[in-house]
PDB file of C-alpha atoms and ligand atoms in Angstrom:
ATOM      1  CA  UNK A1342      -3.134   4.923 -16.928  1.00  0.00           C
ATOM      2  CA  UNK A1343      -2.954   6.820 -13.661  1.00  0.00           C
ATOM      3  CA  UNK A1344      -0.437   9.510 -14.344  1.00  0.00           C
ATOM      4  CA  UNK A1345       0.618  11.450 -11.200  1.00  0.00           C
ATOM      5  CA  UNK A1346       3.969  13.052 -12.240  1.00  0.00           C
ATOM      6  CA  UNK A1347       4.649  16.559 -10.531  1.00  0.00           C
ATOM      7  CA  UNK A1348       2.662  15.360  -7.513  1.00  0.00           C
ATOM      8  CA  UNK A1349       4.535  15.683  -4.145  1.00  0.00           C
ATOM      9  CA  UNK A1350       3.205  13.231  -1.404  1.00  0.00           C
ATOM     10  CA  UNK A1351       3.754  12.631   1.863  1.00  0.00           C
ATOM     11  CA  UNK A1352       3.577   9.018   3.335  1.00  0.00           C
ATOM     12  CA  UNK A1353       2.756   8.300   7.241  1.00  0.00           C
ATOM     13  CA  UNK A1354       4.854   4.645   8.332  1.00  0.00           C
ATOM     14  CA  UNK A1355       6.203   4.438   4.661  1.00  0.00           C
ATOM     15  CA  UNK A1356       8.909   2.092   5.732  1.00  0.00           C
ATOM     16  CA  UNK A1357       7.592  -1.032   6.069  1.00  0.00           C
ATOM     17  CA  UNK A1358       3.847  -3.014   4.854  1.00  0.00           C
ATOM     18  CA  UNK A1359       1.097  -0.932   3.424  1.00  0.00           C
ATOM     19  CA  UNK A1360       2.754   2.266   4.266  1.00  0.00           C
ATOM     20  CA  UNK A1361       5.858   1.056   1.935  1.00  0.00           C
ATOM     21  CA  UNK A1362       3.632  -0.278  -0.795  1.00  0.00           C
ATOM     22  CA  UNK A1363       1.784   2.970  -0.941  1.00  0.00           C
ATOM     23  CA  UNK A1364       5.089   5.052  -1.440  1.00  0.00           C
ATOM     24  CA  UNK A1365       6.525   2.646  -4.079  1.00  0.00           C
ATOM     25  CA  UNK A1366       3.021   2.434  -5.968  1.00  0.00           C
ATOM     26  CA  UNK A1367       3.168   6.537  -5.747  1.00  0.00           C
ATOM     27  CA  UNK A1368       6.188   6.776  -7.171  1.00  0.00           C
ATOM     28  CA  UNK A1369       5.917   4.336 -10.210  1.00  0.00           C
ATOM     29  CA  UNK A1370       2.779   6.181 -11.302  1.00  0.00           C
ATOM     30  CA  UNK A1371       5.265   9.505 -11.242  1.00  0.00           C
ATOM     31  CA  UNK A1372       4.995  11.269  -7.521  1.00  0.00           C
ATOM     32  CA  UNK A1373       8.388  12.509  -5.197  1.00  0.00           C
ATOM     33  CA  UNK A1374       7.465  11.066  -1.991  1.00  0.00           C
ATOM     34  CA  UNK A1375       8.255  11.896   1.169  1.00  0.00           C
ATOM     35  CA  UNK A1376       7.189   9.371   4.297  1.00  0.00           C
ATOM     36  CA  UNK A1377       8.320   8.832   7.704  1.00  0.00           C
ATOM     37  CA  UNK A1378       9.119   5.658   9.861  1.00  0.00           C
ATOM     38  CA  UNK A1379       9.578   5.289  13.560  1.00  0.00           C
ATOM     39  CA  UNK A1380      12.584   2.886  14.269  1.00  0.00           C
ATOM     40  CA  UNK A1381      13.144   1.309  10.817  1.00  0.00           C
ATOM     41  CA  UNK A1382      16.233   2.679   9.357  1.00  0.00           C
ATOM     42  CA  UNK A1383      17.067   0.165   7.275  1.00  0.00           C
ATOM     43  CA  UNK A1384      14.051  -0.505   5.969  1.00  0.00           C
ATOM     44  CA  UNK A1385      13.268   3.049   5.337  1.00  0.00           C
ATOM     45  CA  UNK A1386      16.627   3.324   2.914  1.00  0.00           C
ATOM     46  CA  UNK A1387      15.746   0.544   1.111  1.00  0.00           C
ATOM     47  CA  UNK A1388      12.403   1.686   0.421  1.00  0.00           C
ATOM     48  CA  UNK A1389      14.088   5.546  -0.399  1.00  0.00           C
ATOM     49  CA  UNK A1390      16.005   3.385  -3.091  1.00  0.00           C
ATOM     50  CA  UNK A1391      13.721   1.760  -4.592  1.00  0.00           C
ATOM     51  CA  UNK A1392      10.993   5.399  -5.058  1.00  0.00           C
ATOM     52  CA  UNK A1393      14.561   7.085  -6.214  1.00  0.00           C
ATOM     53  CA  UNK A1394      15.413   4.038  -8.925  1.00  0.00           C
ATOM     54  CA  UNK A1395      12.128   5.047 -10.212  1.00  0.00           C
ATOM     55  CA  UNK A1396      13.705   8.170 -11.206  1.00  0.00           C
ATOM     56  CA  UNK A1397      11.903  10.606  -8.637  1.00  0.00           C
ATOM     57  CA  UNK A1398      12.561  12.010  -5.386  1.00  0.00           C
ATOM     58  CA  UNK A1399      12.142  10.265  -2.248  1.00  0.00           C
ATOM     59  CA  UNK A1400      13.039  11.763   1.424  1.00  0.00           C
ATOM     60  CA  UNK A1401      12.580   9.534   4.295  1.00  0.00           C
ATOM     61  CA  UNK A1402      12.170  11.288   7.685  1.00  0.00           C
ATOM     62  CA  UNK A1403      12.376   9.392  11.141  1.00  0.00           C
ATOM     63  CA  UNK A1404       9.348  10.980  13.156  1.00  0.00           C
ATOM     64  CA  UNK A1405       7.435   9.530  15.741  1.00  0.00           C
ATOM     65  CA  UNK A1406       3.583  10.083  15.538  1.00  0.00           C
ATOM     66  CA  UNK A1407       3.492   9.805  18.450  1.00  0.00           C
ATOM     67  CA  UNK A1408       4.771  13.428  19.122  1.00  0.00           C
ATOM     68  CA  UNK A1409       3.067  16.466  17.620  1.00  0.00           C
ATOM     69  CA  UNK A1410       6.274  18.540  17.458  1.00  0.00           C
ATOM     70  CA  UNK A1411       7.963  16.089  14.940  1.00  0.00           C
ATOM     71  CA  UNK A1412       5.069  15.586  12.964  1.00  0.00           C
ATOM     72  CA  UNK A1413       5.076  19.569  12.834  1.00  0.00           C
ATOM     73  CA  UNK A1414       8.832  19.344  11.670  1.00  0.00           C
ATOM     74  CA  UNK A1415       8.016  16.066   9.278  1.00  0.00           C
ATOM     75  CA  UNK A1416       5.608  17.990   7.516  1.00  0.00           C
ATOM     76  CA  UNK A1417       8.242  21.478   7.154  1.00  0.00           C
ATOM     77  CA  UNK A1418      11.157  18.898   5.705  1.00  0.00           C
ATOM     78  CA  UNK A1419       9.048  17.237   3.336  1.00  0.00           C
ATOM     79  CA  UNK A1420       7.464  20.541   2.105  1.00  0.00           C
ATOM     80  CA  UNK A1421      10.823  22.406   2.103  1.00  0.00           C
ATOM     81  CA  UNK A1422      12.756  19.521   0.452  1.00  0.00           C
ATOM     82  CA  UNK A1423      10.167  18.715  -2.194  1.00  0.00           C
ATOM     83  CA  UNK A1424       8.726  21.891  -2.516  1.00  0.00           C
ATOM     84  CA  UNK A1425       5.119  21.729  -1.527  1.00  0.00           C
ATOM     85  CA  UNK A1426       2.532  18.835  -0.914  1.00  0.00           C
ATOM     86  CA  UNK A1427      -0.400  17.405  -2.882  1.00  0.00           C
ATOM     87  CA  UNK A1428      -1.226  14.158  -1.036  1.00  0.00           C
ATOM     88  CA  UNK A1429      -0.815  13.196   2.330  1.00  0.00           C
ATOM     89  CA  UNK A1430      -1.327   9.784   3.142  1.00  0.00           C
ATOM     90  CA  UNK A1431      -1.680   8.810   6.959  1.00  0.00           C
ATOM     91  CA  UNK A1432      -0.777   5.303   7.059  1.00  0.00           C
ATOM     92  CA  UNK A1433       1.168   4.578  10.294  1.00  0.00           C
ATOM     93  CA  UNK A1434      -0.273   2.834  13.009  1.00  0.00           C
ATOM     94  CA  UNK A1435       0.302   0.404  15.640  1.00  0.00           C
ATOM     95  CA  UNK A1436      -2.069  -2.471  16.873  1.00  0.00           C
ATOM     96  CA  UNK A1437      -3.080  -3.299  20.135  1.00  0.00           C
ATOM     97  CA  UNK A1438      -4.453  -6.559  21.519  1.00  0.00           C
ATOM     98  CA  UNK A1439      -6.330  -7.093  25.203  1.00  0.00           C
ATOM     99  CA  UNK A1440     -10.207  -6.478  26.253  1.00  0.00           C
ATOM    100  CA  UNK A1441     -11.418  -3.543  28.306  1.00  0.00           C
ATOM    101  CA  UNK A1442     -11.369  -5.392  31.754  1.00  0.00           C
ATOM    102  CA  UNK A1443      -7.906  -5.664  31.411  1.00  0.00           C
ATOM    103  CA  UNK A1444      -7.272  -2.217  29.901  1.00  0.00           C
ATOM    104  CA  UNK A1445      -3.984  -0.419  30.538  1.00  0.00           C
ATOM    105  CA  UNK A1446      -4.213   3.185  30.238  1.00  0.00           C
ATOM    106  CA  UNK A1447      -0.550   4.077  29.120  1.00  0.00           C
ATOM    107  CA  UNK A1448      -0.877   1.905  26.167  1.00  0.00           C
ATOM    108  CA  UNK A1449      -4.293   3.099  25.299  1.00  0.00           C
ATOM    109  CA  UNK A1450      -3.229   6.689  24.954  1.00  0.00           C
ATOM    110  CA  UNK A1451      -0.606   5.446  23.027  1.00  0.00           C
ATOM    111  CA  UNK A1452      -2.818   3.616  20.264  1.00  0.00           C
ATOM    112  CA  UNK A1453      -5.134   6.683  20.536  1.00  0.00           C
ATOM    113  CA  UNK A1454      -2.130   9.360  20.191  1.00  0.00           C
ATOM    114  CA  UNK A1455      -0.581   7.320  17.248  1.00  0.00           C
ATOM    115  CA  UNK A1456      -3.744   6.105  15.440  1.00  0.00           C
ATOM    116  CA  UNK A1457      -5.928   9.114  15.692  1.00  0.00           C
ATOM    117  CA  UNK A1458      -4.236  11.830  16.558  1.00  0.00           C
ATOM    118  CA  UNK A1459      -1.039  11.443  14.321  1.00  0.00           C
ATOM    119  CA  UNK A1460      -3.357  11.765  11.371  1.00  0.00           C
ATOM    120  CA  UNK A1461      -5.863  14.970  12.693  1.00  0.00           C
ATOM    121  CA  UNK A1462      -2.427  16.383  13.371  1.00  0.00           C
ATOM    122  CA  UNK A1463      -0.474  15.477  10.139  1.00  0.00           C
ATOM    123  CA  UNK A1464      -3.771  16.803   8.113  1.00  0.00           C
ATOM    124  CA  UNK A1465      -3.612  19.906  10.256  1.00  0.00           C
ATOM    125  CA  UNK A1466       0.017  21.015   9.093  1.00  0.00           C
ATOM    126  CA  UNK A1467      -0.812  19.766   5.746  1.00  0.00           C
ATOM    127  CA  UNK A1468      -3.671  22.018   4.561  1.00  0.00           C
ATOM    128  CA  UNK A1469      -1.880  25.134   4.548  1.00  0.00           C
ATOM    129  CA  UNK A1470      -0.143  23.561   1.589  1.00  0.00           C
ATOM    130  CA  UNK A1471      -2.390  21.842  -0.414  1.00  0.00           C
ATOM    131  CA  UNK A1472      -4.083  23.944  -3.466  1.00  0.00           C
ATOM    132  CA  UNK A1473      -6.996  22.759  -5.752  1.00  0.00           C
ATOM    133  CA  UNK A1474      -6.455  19.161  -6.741  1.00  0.00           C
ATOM    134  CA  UNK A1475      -4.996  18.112  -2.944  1.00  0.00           C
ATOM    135  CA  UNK A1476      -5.650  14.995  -1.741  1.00  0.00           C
ATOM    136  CA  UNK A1477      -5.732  13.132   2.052  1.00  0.00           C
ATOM    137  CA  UNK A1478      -6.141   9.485   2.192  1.00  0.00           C
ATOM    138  CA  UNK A1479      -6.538   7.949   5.688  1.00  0.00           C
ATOM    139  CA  UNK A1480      -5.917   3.978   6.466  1.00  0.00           C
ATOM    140  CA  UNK A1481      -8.362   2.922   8.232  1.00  0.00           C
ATOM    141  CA  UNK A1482      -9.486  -0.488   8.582  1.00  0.00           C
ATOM    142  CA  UNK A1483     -12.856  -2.971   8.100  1.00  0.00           C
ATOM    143  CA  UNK A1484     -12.209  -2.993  11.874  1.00  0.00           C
ATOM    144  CA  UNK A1485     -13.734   0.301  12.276  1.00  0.00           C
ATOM    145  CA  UNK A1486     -16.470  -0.782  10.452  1.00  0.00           C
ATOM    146  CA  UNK A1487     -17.364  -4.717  11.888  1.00  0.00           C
ATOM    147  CA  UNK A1488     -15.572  -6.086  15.079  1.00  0.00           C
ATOM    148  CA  UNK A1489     -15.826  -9.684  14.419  1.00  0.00           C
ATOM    149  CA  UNK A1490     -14.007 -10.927  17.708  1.00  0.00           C
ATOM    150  CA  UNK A1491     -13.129 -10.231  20.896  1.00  0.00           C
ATOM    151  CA  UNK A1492      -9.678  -8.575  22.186  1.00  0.00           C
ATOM    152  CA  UNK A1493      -9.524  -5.486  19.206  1.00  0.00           C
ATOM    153  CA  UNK A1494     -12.270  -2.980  21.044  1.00  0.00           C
ATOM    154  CA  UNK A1495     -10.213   0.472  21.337  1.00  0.00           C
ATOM    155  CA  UNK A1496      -7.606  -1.027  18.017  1.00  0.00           C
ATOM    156  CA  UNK A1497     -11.251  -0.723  16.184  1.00  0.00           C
ATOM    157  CA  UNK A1498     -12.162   2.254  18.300  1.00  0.00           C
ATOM    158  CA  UNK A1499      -9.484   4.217  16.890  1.00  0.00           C
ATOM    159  CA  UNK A1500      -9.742   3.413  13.619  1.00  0.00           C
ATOM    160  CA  UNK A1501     -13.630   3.941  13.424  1.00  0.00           C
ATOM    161  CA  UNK A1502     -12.882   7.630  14.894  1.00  0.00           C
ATOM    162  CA  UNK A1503     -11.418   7.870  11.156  1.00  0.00           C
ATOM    163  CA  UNK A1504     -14.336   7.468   9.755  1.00  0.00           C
ATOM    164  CA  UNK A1505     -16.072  10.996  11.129  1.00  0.00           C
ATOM    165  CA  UNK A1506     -12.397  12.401  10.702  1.00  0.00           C
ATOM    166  CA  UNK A1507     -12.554  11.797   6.705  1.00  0.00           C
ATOM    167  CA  UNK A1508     -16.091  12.630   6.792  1.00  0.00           C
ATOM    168  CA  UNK A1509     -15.852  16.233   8.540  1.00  0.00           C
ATOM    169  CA  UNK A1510     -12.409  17.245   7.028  1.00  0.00           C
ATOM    170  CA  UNK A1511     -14.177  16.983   3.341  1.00  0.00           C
ATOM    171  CA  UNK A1512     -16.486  19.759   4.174  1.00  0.00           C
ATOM    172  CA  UNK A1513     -13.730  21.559   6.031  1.00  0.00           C
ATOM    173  CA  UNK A1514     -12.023  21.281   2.549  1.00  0.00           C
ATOM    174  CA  UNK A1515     -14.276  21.262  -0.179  1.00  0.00           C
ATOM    175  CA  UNK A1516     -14.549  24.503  -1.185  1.00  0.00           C
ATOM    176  CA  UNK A1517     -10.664  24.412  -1.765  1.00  0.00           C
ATOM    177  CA  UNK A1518     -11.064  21.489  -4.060  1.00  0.00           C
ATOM    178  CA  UNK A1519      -9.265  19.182  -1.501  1.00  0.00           C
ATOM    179  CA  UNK A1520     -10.450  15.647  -1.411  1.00  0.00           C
ATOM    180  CA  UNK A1521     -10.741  13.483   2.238  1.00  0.00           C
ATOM    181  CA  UNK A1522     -11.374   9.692   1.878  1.00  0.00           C
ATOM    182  CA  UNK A1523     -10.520   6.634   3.484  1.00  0.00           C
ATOM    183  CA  UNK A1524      -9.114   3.189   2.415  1.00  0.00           C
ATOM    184  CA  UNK A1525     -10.408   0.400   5.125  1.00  0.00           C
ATOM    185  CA  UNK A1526      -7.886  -2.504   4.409  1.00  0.00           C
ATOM    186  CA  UNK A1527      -8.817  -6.139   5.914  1.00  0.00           C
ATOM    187  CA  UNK A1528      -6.494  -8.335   6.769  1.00  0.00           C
ATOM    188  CA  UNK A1529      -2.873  -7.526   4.913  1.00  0.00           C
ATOM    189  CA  UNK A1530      -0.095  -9.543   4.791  1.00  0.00           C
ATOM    190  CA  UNK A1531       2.302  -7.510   6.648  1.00  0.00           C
ATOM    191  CA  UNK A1532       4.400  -7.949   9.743  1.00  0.00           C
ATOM    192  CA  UNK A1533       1.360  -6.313  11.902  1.00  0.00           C
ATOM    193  CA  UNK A1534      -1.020  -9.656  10.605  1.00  0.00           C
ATOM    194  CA  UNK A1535       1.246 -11.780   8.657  1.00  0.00           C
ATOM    195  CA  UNK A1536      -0.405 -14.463   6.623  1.00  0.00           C
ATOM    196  CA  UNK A1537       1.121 -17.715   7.604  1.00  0.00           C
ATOM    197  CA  UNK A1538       0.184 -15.954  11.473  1.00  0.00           C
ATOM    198  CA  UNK A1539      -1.803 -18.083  14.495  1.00  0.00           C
ATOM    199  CA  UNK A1540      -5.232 -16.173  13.285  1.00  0.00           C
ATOM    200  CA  UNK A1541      -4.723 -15.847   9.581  1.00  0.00           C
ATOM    201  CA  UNK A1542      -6.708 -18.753   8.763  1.00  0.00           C
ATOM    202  CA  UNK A1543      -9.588 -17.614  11.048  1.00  0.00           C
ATOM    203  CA  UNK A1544      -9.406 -14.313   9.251  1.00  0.00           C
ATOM    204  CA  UNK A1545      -9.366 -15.701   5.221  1.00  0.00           C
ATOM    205  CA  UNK A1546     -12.256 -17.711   6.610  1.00  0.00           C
ATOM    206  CA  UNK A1547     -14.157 -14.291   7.259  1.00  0.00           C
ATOM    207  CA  UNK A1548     -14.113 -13.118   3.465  1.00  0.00           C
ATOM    208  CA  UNK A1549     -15.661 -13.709   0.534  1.00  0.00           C
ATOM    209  CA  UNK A1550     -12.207 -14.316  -1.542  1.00  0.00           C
ATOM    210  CA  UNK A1551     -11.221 -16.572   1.374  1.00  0.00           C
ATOM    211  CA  UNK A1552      -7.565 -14.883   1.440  1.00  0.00           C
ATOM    212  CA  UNK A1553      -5.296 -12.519   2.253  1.00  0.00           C
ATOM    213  CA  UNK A1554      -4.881  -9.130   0.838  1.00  0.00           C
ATOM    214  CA  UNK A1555      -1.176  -7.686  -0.224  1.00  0.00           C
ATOM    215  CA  UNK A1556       0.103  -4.684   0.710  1.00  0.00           C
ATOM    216  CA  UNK A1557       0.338  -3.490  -3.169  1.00  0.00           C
ATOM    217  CA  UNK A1558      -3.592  -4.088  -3.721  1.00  0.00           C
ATOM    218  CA  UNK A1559      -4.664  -1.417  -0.523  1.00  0.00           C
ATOM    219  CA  UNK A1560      -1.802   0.729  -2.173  1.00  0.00           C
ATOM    220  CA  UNK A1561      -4.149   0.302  -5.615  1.00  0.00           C
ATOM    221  CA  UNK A1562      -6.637   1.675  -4.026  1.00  0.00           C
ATOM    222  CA  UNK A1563      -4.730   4.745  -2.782  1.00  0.00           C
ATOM    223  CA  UNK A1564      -3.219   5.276  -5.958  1.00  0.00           C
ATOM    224  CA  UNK A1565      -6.740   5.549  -7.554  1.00  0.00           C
ATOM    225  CA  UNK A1566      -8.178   8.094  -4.772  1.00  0.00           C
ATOM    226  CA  UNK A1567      -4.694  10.182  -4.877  1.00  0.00           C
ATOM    227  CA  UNK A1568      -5.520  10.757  -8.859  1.00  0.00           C
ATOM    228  CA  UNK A1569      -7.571  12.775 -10.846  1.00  0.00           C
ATOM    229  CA  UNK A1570      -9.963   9.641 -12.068  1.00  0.00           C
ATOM    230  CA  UNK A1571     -10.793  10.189  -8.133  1.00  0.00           C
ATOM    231  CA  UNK A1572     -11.887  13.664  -8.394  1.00  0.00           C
ATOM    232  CA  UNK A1573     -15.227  13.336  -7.115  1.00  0.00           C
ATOM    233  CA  UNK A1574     -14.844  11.132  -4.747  1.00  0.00           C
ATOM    234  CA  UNK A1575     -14.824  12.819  -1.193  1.00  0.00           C
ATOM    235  CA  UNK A1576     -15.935  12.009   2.312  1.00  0.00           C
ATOM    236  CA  UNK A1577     -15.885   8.279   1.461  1.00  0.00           C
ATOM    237  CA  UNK A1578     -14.904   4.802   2.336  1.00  0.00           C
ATOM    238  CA  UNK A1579     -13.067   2.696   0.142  1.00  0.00           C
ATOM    239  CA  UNK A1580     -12.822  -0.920   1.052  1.00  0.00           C
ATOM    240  CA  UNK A1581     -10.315  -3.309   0.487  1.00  0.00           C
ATOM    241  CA  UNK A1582     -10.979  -6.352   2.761  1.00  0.00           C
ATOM    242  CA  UNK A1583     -11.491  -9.177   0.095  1.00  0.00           C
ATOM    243  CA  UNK A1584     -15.015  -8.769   1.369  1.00  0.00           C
ATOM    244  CA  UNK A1585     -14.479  -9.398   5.208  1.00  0.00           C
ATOM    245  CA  UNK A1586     -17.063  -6.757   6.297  1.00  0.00           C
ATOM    246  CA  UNK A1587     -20.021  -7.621   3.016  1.00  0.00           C
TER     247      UNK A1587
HETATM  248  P1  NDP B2804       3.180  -2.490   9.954  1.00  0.00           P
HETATM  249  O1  NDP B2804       3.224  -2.688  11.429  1.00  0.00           O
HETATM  250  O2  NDP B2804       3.666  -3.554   9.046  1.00  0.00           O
HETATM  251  O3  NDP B2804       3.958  -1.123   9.599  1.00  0.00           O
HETATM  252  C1  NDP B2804       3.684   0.006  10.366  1.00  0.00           C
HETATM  253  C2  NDP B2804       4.361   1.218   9.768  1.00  0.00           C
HETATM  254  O4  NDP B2804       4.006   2.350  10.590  1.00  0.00           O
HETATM  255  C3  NDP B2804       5.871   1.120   9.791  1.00  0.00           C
HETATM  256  O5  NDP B2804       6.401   1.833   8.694  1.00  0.00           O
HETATM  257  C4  NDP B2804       6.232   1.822  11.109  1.00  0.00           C
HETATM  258  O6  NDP B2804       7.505   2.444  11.141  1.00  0.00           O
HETATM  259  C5  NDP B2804       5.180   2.909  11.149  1.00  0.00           C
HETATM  260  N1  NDP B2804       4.955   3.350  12.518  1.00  0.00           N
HETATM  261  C6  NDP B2804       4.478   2.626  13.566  1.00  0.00           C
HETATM  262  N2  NDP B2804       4.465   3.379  14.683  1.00  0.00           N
HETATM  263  C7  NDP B2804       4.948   4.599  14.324  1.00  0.00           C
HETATM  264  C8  NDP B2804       5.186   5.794  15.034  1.00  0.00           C
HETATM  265  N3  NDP B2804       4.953   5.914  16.351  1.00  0.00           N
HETATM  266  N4  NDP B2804       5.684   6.853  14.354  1.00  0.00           N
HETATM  267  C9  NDP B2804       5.950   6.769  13.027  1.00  0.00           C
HETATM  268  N5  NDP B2804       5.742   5.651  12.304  1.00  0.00           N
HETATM  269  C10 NDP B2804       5.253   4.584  12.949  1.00  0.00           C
HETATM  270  O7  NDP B2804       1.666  -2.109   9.642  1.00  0.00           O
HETATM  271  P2  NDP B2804       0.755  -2.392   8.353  1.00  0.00           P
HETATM  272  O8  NDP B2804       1.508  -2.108   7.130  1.00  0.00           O
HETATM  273  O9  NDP B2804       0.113  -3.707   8.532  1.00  0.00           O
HETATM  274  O10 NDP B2804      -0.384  -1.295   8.565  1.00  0.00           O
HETATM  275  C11 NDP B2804      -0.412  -0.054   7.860  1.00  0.00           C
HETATM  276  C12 NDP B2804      -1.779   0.567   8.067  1.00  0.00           C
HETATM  277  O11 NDP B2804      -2.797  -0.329   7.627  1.00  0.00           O
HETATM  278  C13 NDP B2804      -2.105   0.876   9.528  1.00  0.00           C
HETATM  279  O12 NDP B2804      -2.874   2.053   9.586  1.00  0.00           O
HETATM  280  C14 NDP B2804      -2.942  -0.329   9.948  1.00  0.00           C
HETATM  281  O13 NDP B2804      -3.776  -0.035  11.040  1.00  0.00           O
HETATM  282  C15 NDP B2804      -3.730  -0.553   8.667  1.00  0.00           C
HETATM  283  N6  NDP B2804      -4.313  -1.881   8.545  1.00  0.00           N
HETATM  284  C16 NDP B2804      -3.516  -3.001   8.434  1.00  0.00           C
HETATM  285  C17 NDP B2804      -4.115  -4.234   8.307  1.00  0.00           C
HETATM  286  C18 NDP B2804      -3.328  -5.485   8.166  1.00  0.00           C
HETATM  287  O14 NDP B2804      -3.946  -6.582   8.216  1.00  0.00           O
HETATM  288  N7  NDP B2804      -2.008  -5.437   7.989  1.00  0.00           N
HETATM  289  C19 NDP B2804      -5.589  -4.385   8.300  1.00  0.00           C
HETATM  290  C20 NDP B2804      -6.303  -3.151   8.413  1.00  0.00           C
HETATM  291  C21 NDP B2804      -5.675  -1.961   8.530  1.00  0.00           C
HETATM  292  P3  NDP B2804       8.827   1.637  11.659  1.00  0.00           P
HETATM  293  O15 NDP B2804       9.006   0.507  10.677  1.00  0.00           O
HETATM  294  O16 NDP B2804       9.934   2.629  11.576  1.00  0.00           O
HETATM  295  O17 NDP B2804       8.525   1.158  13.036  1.00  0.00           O
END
């Protein structure tokens, strides 16, 4: 039984999806957890609700990633209200659909500011607070990895970057007995890909369990890197993609 009581984590895009599963499944196995969300307020007190009926702390902080100054200020709240960090989990991220030829530059920057940048910076205001033990878990996705279709070239682009990001930070942080890995989802049921959507049946048709995964089994998969069972596990890429990418 993964036991992570006294832990203190910090969730990227916790209010909705993965994000949300990730800080729910964090708090049943013991953490406080701090996230952020964008434009979900709702959503982001319900989820608060639900990590706090499981008896621990939960703070829920509206910052964009898309702005380095209030990930800077996320990362202060969440430290000064729970008193320190253990795990950061970069989760949020948005999608973007189109090809190359008909590339707009505005939203490119965008995907590349929220999907890449969000987590160098969030890791960057992290470290100074993580001890031995500390933990940072990136979502990535089998996208990264295998771009089976047109129309998702810089959406894969930027979460392949991850990849080297997870890779390089472990040796920035191995002496300090921090772990770096990354969790590659495939397609999730969530309101980014939902599974009744136009292309879901295309995508079950690309793995080897022929379905959708849930939210709660990528959030497994964090649950087990965040944890001591995990502890030398570093610089790698976890899968969970029902076999999309084998
Ligand atoms: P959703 O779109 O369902 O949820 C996105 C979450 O990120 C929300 O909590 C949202 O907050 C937050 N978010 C988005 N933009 C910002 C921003 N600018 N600043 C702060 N928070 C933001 O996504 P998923 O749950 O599907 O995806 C979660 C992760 O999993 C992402 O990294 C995604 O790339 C990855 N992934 C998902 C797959 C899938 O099939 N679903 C497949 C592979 C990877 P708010 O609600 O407030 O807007």
């Amino acid at each position: 039984m993964i036991d992570l009581r006294g832990k203190r984590a910090l969730v990227t895009g916790g209010s909705r999806g993965i994000g949300a599963a990730i800080a729910e499944a964090l708090a049943e196995r013991g953490a406080d957890v701090a996230f952020t969300y964008h434009r979900s307020v709702e959503k982001a007190a319900a989820v608060a609700k639900k990590i706090e009926s499981r008896g621990r702390r939960a703070v829920a902080i509206q910052a964009d990633s898309a702005d380095p100054n209030a990930i800077a200020q996320a990362v202060e709240k969440a430290v000064s209200v729970l008193g320190g960090l253990d795990i950061l989990v970069n989760s949020a991220a948005i999608g973007h659909a189109g090809t190359i030829a008909d590339l707009d530059v505005e939203e490119y920057q965008a995907l590349m500011d929220i999907n890449v940048r969000a987590p160098v910076l969030f890791a960057k205001a992290v470290i100074p607070h993580l001890g031995e033990g500390g933990r940072i878990i990136t979502i990535g996705s089998a996208l990264g990895e295998r771009v089976p279709f047109p129309g998702i070239t810089p959406y894969a682009m930027s979460k392949a970057a991850l990849t080297s990001f997870t890779r390089g930070l472990s040796r920035e942080l191995g002496p300090n007995g921090i772990t770096v890995n990354l969790v590659q989802p495939g397609a999730t049921d969530t309101d980014a890909n939902p599974a009744d959507g136009a292309a879901a049946d295309f995508q079950r048709s690309l793995t080897s369990l022929g379905r959708y995964g849930e939210p709660r089994e990528i959030a497994n998969a964090v649950v087990f890197l965040a944890s001591p069972a995990a502890s030398i596990i570093t610089g790698a890429t976890l899968t969970a993609d029902g076999g999309a990418i084998a």
